[in-house]
Coordinates of C-alpha atoms in Angstrom, one line a residue:
M1 CA -3.6 50.3 58.9
A2 CA -1.0 47.6 58.1
S3 CA -3.3 45.8 55.7
A4 CA -4.2 49.1 53.9
A5 CA -0.5 50.0 53.6
E6 CA 0.3 46.5 52.2
Q7 CA -2.6 46.8 49.7
L8 CA -1.4 50.3 48.6
A9 CA 2.2 48.9 48.1
S10 CA 0.9 46.0 46.1
N11 CA -1.2 48.3 43.9
L12 CA 1.8 50.5 43.3
N13 CA 4.0 47.5 42.4
F14 CA 1.3 46.3 40.0
S15 CA 1.0 49.7 38.3
A16 CA 4.8 49.9 38.1
F17 CA 5.0 46.4 36.5
A18 CA 2.2 47.3 34.0
K19 CA 4.3 50.3 32.8
A20 CA 7.7 48.5 32.8
E21 CA 7.9 47.4 29.2
E22 CA 11.6 46.6 29.5
L23 CA 10.9 44.2 32.3
K24 CA 8.1 42.5 30.4
K25 CA 10.5 41.9 27.4
R26 CA 13.1 40.4 29.8
I27 CA 10.5 38.1 31.3
W28 CA 9.3 36.9 27.9
F29 CA 12.9 36.4 26.8
T30 CA 13.6 34.3 29.9
L31 CA 10.5 32.2 29.4
G32 CA 11.4 31.6 25.7
A33 CA 14.9 30.6 26.6
L34 CA 13.6 28.1 29.3
L35 CA 11.2 26.7 26.7
V36 CA 14.1 26.1 24.3
Y37 CA 15.9 24.3 27.1
R38 CA 12.9 22.1 27.9
L39 CA 12.5 21.2 24.2
G40 CA 16.2 20.2 24.0
T41 CA 15.7 17.7 26.9
Y42 CA 13.4 15.7 24.5
I43 CA 15.7 15.6 21.5
P44 CA 17.3 12.1 21.6
M45 CA 20.9 11.5 21.0
P46 CA 21.6 9.5 17.8
G47 CA 22.7 5.9 17.9
I48 CA 20.7 4.8 21.0
N49 CA 18.2 2.1 21.4
P50 CA 15.5 3.8 23.6
E51 CA 14.0 0.6 25.0
A52 CA 17.3 -1.0 26.0
F53 CA 18.5 2.2 27.5
A54 CA 15.3 2.6 29.6
Q55 CA 16.0 -0.8 31.1
A56 CA 19.6 0.0 31.9
F57 CA 18.6 3.4 33.4
D58 CA 16.1 1.7 35.7
Q59 CA 18.9 -0.4 37.2
A60 CA 21.2 2.6 37.8
Q61 CA 18.8 5.5 38.7
Q62 CA 19.2 5.0 42.4
G63 CA 22.8 6.3 42.2
I64 CA 24.3 9.6 41.2
I65 CA 22.7 9.2 37.7
G66 CA 19.3 9.7 39.3
M67 CA 20.4 12.9 40.9
F68 CA 21.9 14.2 37.7
N69 CA 18.7 13.2 35.9
M70 CA 16.7 15.4 38.3
F71 CA 19.0 18.4 37.8
A72 CA 18.9 17.9 34.0
G73 CA 15.1 17.8 33.9
G74 CA 14.8 14.2 32.8
A75 CA 17.3 14.5 29.9
V76 CA 19.5 11.7 31.3
E77 CA 16.5 9.4 31.4
R78 CA 15.8 10.1 27.8
M79 CA 19.5 10.4 26.8
A80 CA 18.8 13.7 25.1
I81 CA 21.3 16.1 23.7
F82 CA 21.2 18.1 27.0
A83 CA 22.0 14.9 29.1
L84 CA 25.1 16.5 30.7
G85 CA 23.1 19.5 31.6
I86 CA 24.9 22.5 33.1
M87 CA 26.7 20.5 35.8
P88 CA 30.1 20.6 33.9
Y89 CA 30.0 24.4 34.0
I90 CA 29.2 24.5 37.7
S91 CA 32.0 22.0 38.4
A92 CA 34.4 24.1 36.4
S93 CA 33.3 27.3 38.3
I94 CA 33.9 25.6 41.6
I95 CA 37.3 24.4 40.5
M96 CA 38.2 27.9 39.4
Q97 CA 37.1 29.3 42.8
L98 CA 39.4 26.7 44.5
M99 CA 42.2 27.6 42.2
T100 CA 42.0 31.3 42.9
T101 CA 42.8 30.6 46.5
V102 CA 46.0 28.5 45.8
V103 CA 47.3 30.0 42.5
P104 CA 48.8 33.5 42.9
T105 CA 48.2 34.5 39.3
L106 CA 44.5 33.7 39.5
E107 CA 44.3 35.4 42.8
Q108 CA 45.8 38.5 41.3
L109 CA 43.3 38.3 38.4
K110 CA 40.4 38.1 40.9
K111 CA 41.6 41.4 42.5
E112 CA 41.7 43.2 39.2
G113 CA 38.0 43.8 39.0
E114 CA 35.9 43.5 35.9
Q115 CA 38.8 42.7 33.5
G116 CA 40.1 40.0 35.7
R117 CA 36.7 38.5 36.1
K118 CA 36.3 38.3 32.3
V119 CA 39.6 36.4 32.1
I120 CA 38.6 34.0 34.8
N121 CA 35.2 33.4 33.1
Q122 CA 37.1 32.5 29.9
Y123 CA 39.2 30.0 31.8
T124 CA 36.0 28.6 33.3
R125 CA 34.6 28.1 29.8
Y126 CA 37.7 26.2 28.7
G127 CA 37.5 24.1 31.8
T128 CA 33.8 23.4 31.0
V129 CA 34.7 22.0 27.6
I130 CA 37.4 19.8 29.0
L131 CA 35.2 18.4 31.8
A132 CA 32.2 17.9 29.4
A133 CA 34.4 16.1 26.9
F134 CA 35.7 13.7 29.6
Q135 CA 32.2 13.0 30.9
A136 CA 30.8 12.6 27.5
Y137 CA 33.5 10.1 26.5
G138 CA 32.8 8.2 29.7
I139 CA 29.1 8.1 29.0
A140 CA 29.8 6.8 25.4
V141 CA 32.0 4.0 26.7
G142 CA 29.5 3.1 29.4
L143 CA 26.7 3.0 26.9
E144 CA 28.7 0.7 24.7
G145 CA 29.3 -1.6 27.7
A146 CA 25.5 -2.0 28.3
T147 CA 23.6 -4.7 26.5
N148 CA 22.0 -3.7 23.2
V149 CA 21.9 0.0 24.1
V150 CA 24.1 1.3 21.2
T151 CA 22.9 0.3 17.7
D152 CA 26.4 0.7 16.1
P153 CA 29.2 0.8 18.7
G154 CA 32.6 2.1 17.7
W155 CA 34.7 5.2 17.4
F156 CA 32.2 7.0 15.2
F157 CA 29.5 6.6 18.0
R158 CA 32.0 7.8 20.6
A159 CA 32.9 10.9 18.5
S160 CA 29.3 11.8 17.8
T161 CA 28.4 11.3 21.4
V162 CA 31.2 13.6 22.6
I163 CA 30.4 16.3 20.0
T164 CA 26.6 16.1 20.8
L165 CA 26.9 16.2 24.6
V166 CA 29.6 18.8 24.7
G167 CA 27.7 21.0 22.2
G168 CA 24.6 20.7 24.3
T169 CA 26.4 21.8 27.5
M170 CA 28.1 24.7 25.8
F171 CA 24.7 25.8 24.3
L172 CA 23.2 25.7 27.8
M173 CA 26.1 27.7 29.1
W174 CA 25.5 30.3 26.4
L175 CA 21.8 30.2 27.0
G176 CA 22.3 30.9 30.7
E177 CA 24.6 33.8 29.9
Q178 CA 21.9 35.3 27.6
I179 CA 19.3 34.9 30.3
T180 CA 21.6 36.7 32.7
S181 CA 22.3 39.6 30.3
R182 CA 19.1 39.9 28.4
G183 CA 16.6 38.2 30.8
I184 CA 15.9 38.7 34.4
G185 CA 19.2 37.4 35.6
N186 CA 20.5 34.2 37.3
G187 CA 20.6 32.3 34.0
I188 CA 22.4 29.2 35.2
S189 CA 20.4 28.9 38.4
L190 CA 17.1 29.3 36.4
I191 CA 18.1 26.5 34.1
I192 CA 18.7 24.2 37.0
F193 CA 15.5 25.4 38.6
A194 CA 13.5 24.6 35.4
G195 CA 15.0 21.1 35.3
I196 CA 14.0 20.3 38.9
V197 CA 10.5 21.8 38.7
A198 CA 9.7 20.1 35.4
G199 CA 9.2 16.8 37.1
L200 CA 7.1 18.2 40.0
P201 CA 3.6 17.8 38.3
S202 CA 4.1 14.1 37.6
A203 CA 5.4 13.5 41.1
V204 CA 2.3 15.2 42.6
V205 CA 0.0 13.1 40.4
Q206 CA 1.9 9.9 41.4
T207 CA 1.5 10.8 45.1
L208 CA -2.2 11.5 44.7
E209 CA -2.6 8.3 42.8
L210 CA -1.1 6.4 45.7
G211 CA -3.5 8.1 48.0
R212 CA -6.4 7.1 45.8
Q213 CA -5.3 3.5 45.7
G214 CA -5.0 3.4 49.5
S215 CA -1.2 2.9 49.6
L216 CA -0.9 6.3 51.4
A217 CA -3.3 7.6 54.0
T218 CA -5.0 10.9 53.3
G219 CA -3.8 12.2 56.7
I220 CA -0.2 11.5 55.8
I221 CA -0.5 13.3 52.5
L222 CA -2.1 16.4 54.2
A223 CA 0.6 16.3 57.0
V224 CA 3.3 16.2 54.3
I225 CA 1.8 19.2 52.5
I226 CA 1.6 21.2 55.7
L227 CA 5.2 20.2 56.7
A228 CA 6.4 21.2 53.2
V229 CA 4.9 24.7 53.6
V230 CA 6.5 25.1 57.1
V231 CA 9.9 23.9 55.8
I232 CA 9.7 26.4 52.8
A233 CA 8.9 29.2 55.2
F234 CA 11.8 28.1 57.4
I235 CA 14.2 28.1 54.5
V236 CA 13.1 31.6 53.4
F237 CA 13.7 32.9 56.9
M238 CA 17.1 31.3 57.3
E239 CA 18.3 32.3 53.8
R240 CA 17.5 35.9 54.6
A241 CA 19.1 35.8 58.0
Q242 CA 22.2 38.0 58.4
R243 CA 24.6 39.0 61.1
R244 CA 25.3 42.7 60.5
L245 CA 28.6 44.1 61.8
L246 CA 28.6 47.8 62.5
I247 CA 31.2 49.7 60.4
Q248 CA 32.1 53.3 61.2
Y249 CA 33.9 55.8 59.0
P250 CA 35.7 58.8 60.6
K251 CA 35.3 62.5 59.7
R252 CA 37.3 63.5 56.6
Q253 CA 38.2 66.8 55.0
M254 CA 38.2 67.5 51.3
G255 CA 39.4 71.0 50.5
N256 CA 37.7 73.4 52.7
R257 CA 34.8 71.2 53.5
M258 CA 34.5 68.8 56.4
F259 CA 32.4 65.7 55.9
E260 CA 30.8 64.0 58.8
G261 CA 31.6 60.4 59.6
N262 CA 28.9 57.9 58.7
T263 CA 28.0 54.3 59.7
S264 CA 27.2 51.2 57.6
F265 CA 26.9 47.5 58.1
L266 CA 28.9 44.5 56.9
P267 CA 26.2 41.8 56.3
L268 CA 27.4 38.2 56.9
K269 CA 24.9 35.6 55.6
L270 CA 24.0 32.8 57.9
N271 CA 24.3 30.3 55.0
T272 CA 27.4 31.6 53.1
A273 CA 28.1 28.3 51.3
G274 CA 24.6 28.1 49.7
V275 CA 23.6 24.8 48.2
I276 CA 27.1 23.6 47.3
P277 CA 27.6 21.4 50.5
P278 CA 24.5 19.2 50.1
I279 CA 25.3 18.8 46.3
F280 CA 28.9 17.6 47.1
A281 CA 27.7 15.4 49.9
S282 CA 25.0 13.8 47.9
S283 CA 27.3 13.2 44.9
L284 CA 30.0 11.5 47.0
L285 CA 27.5 9.3 48.9
L286 CA 25.8 8.2 45.7
V287 CA 29.0 6.9 44.1
P288 CA 28.8 3.4 45.7
A289 CA 25.2 3.0 44.4
T290 CA 26.3 4.1 41.0
L291 CA 29.1 1.6 40.8
S292 CA 26.8 -1.1 42.1
G293 CA 24.2 -0.3 39.4
F294 CA 26.9 -0.6 36.7
G295 CA 28.5 -3.7 38.2
Q296 CA 25.5 -5.9 38.8
G297 CA 26.2 -9.5 38.4
S298 CA 30.0 -9.1 39.0
G299 CA 29.8 -10.8 42.4
N300 CA 31.4 -7.9 44.4
E301 CA 30.0 -8.7 47.9
W302 CA 31.8 -5.8 49.6
L303 CA 30.3 -3.3 47.1
T304 CA 26.9 -4.7 47.6
Y305 CA 27.3 -4.4 51.4
I306 CA 28.5 -0.8 51.2
T307 CA 25.7 0.1 48.9
A308 CA 23.1 -1.4 51.3
A309 CA 24.7 0.4 54.3
L310 CA 24.7 3.8 52.5
G311 CA 21.2 3.4 51.2
H312 CA 18.6 6.2 51.8
G313 CA 17.1 6.0 55.3
Q314 CA 20.0 3.9 56.7
P315 CA 21.6 5.1 59.9
L316 CA 25.1 5.1 58.3
F317 CA 23.9 7.2 55.4
M318 CA 22.4 9.7 57.8
V319 CA 25.6 10.0 59.8
F320 CA 27.9 10.4 56.8
Y321 CA 25.4 12.8 55.0
A322 CA 25.2 15.1 58.1
A323 CA 29.0 15.0 58.6
M324 CA 29.9 15.8 55.0
I325 CA 27.4 18.6 54.8
I326 CA 28.8 20.3 57.9
F327 CA 32.4 19.8 56.6
F328 CA 31.6 21.3 53.2
C329 CA 29.8 24.2 54.8
F330 CA 33.0 25.3 56.6
F331 CA 35.2 24.3 53.7
Y332 CA 33.3 26.2 51.0
T333 CA 32.7 29.3 53.3
A334 CA 36.5 29.5 53.8
I335 CA 36.9 29.6 50.0
V336 CA 34.3 32.1 49.0
F337 CA 34.8 34.6 51.9
N338 CA 38.2 35.8 53.0
P339 CA 38.2 37.8 56.3
S340 CA 41.7 39.2 55.7
D341 CA 40.7 40.8 52.3
T342 CA 37.6 42.2 53.9
A343 CA 39.6 43.7 56.7
D344 CA 42.2 45.2 54.3
N345 CA 39.5 46.8 52.2
L346 CA 37.9 48.3 55.3
K347 CA 41.3 49.7 56.4
K348 CA 42.0 51.2 52.9
H349 CA 38.7 53.1 53.0
G350 CA 39.1 54.2 56.6
G351 CA 36.4 52.0 58.0
F352 CA 36.6 50.2 61.3
I353 CA 34.5 48.0 63.7
P354 CA 34.0 49.9 67.0
G355 CA 36.2 48.5 69.7
I356 CA 38.3 46.4 67.2
R357 CA 41.7 47.5 66.0
P358 CA 41.9 47.8 62.1
G359 CA 43.9 45.2 60.3
E360 CA 44.7 41.8 61.7
R361 CA 42.5 42.1 64.8
T362 CA 39.5 43.0 62.5
A363 CA 40.2 39.9 60.3
Q364 CA 40.3 37.7 63.4
Y365 CA 37.0 39.2 64.7
I366 CA 35.2 38.7 61.4
D367 CA 36.5 35.2 61.2
H368 CA 35.3 34.5 64.7
V369 CA 31.8 35.8 64.0
L370 CA 31.7 34.0 60.6
T371 CA 32.7 30.7 62.2
R372 CA 29.9 31.0 64.8
I373 CA 27.1 31.8 62.3
T374 CA 28.4 29.0 60.0
V375 CA 27.8 26.5 62.8
V376 CA 24.1 27.6 62.8
G377 CA 24.0 27.6 59.0
A378 CA 25.5 24.1 58.7
L379 CA 23.0 22.8 61.3
Y380 CA 20.1 24.4 59.4
I381 CA 21.2 22.9 56.0
T382 CA 21.7 19.5 57.7
V383 CA 18.2 19.5 59.2
V384 CA 16.5 20.5 55.9
C385 CA 18.4 17.8 54.0
L386 CA 17.9 15.0 56.5
L387 CA 14.2 15.7 57.2
P388 CA 13.0 14.2 53.8
E389 CA 15.2 11.1 54.5
F390 CA 13.6 10.6 57.9
L391 CA 10.1 11.0 56.4
I392 CA 10.8 8.6 53.5
S393 CA 12.0 5.9 55.9
A394 CA 9.1 6.5 58.4
T395 CA 6.1 7.0 56.1
G396 CA 7.2 5.6 52.7
V397 CA 6.1 8.8 50.9
P398 CA 7.9 9.0 47.5
F399 CA 9.3 12.5 47.9
Y400 CA 10.3 14.1 44.6
F401 CA 12.0 17.0 46.3
G402 CA 15.0 16.1 48.5
G403 CA 16.6 18.6 50.7
T404 CA 19.1 19.7 48.1
S405 CA 16.5 20.3 45.4
L406 CA 14.2 22.1 47.8
L407 CA 17.0 24.4 48.8
I408 CA 17.8 25.2 45.2
V409 CA 14.2 25.8 44.2
V410 CA 13.5 28.2 47.2
S411 CA 16.8 30.0 46.8
V412 CA 16.4 30.6 43.1
T413 CA 12.8 31.7 43.5
M414 CA 13.9 34.3 46.1
D415 CA 16.8 35.5 43.9
T416 CA 14.5 35.8 40.9
V417 CA 11.9 37.8 42.9
S418 CA 14.7 40.1 44.1
Q419 CA 15.9 40.6 40.5
I420 CA 12.4 41.5 39.3
Q421 CA 12.0 44.0 42.2
G422 CA 15.4 45.5 41.3
H423 CA 14.2 46.0 37.7
L424 CA 11.0 47.6 39.0
L425 CA 12.9 50.0 41.2
A426 CA 15.2 50.9 38.3
H427 CA 12.2 51.6 36.1
Q428 CA 10.7 53.9 38.8
Y429 CA 14.0 55.8 39.2
E430 CA 14.2 56.3 35.4
G431 CA 10.6 57.7 35.5
L432 CA 11.5 60.1 38.3
V433 CA 14.6 61.3 36.5
K434 CA 12.6 61.9 33.3
K435 CA 10.0 63.9 35.2
A436 CA 12.8 66.0 36.9
K437 CA 14.3 66.8 33.5
L438 CA 11.0 67.9 32.0
R439 CA 10.3 70.2 35.0
G440 CA 13.8 71.7 34.6
K441 CA 13.2 72.4 30.9
R442 CA 9.9 74.1 31.7
R443 CA 11.5 76.4 34.2

């Protein structure tokens, strides 16, 4: 019976998808936009010697530059016009979220609804331009400092680099907004997803080639594939996990009619912070390796020692990585979710948690529950992020997907599937409304 019901549901979804012309247009638009992004990662920036830059990149790819190159879909490795990627926009968004908690004016804008959100988004765009300009200028200066990388160093090269890279970032930001409004949604996330997944085929081929050469045993490769499937299923389960708080609304009278009280749930995600904690932790831990890559030959023994101690697979790296992930889980959760505001909104609409007094007591109870589930969420992210590090050090398998990138890929895939299902449901509702109108006219 269960299999028959699932087959019937899949057939209905397929038939609904076949009739959803609007959804098809959105999917084709999204695929076209992502194709434009991928083409842009192969357009080189002017004034660069490709061979000399490739040598310089090989020396520094173990640091934070390697992580940015993965997020940018290999654009940093080729020093393309999209080398900065979408990361300046994400950084500006995180900074604005932090500012809304400490600046009263921004906090008031956040509470004004759609109009306030538009103003905050505009401030985020301005911040993106400023951050991208600083990063682009730093890249230009760093390229000039490398040997034979820049064909004609000087202020003209710096200006052209800043204009090119900032323009590329702003174009990607605009492209992400277009995917969100005219595509299937989650434009910025899909751009990052496309950048990460773009290098997966070459990584799979490289692993299989190592197996063919005998460098990796076939049993290890099969075990890694099975483990990857298990970890993905575990991530899906944990990302969907929620702690639902029962909310009750009392009876209310409107005119001469009495409306019965109803109940609902306040869902608290197990992983409220998302993928931000491992991104922050990875970025900070890769700073010493980045400085060491740029400062080779300078004779800084202490920098070389720190870089070696914080290398992938080292015990000190594992300890600091886990500690920073846990810290940022609690820190970012405290920023994006305010129990006091939630309790005030419940009180305004007459809702309450059974057995808990509305107001301050409700806020304390929500904060208590959120803290407990954040402990579980932080441990889950830590395990997912550290598992590839343990396997790399134990088996020597060259993992392309680290814990951070795997979390991003699985989360974005789940969100995209939810968006498509939402469009299908909207299409079905529109069809039902049209049928109801036709029947009303016939009567």
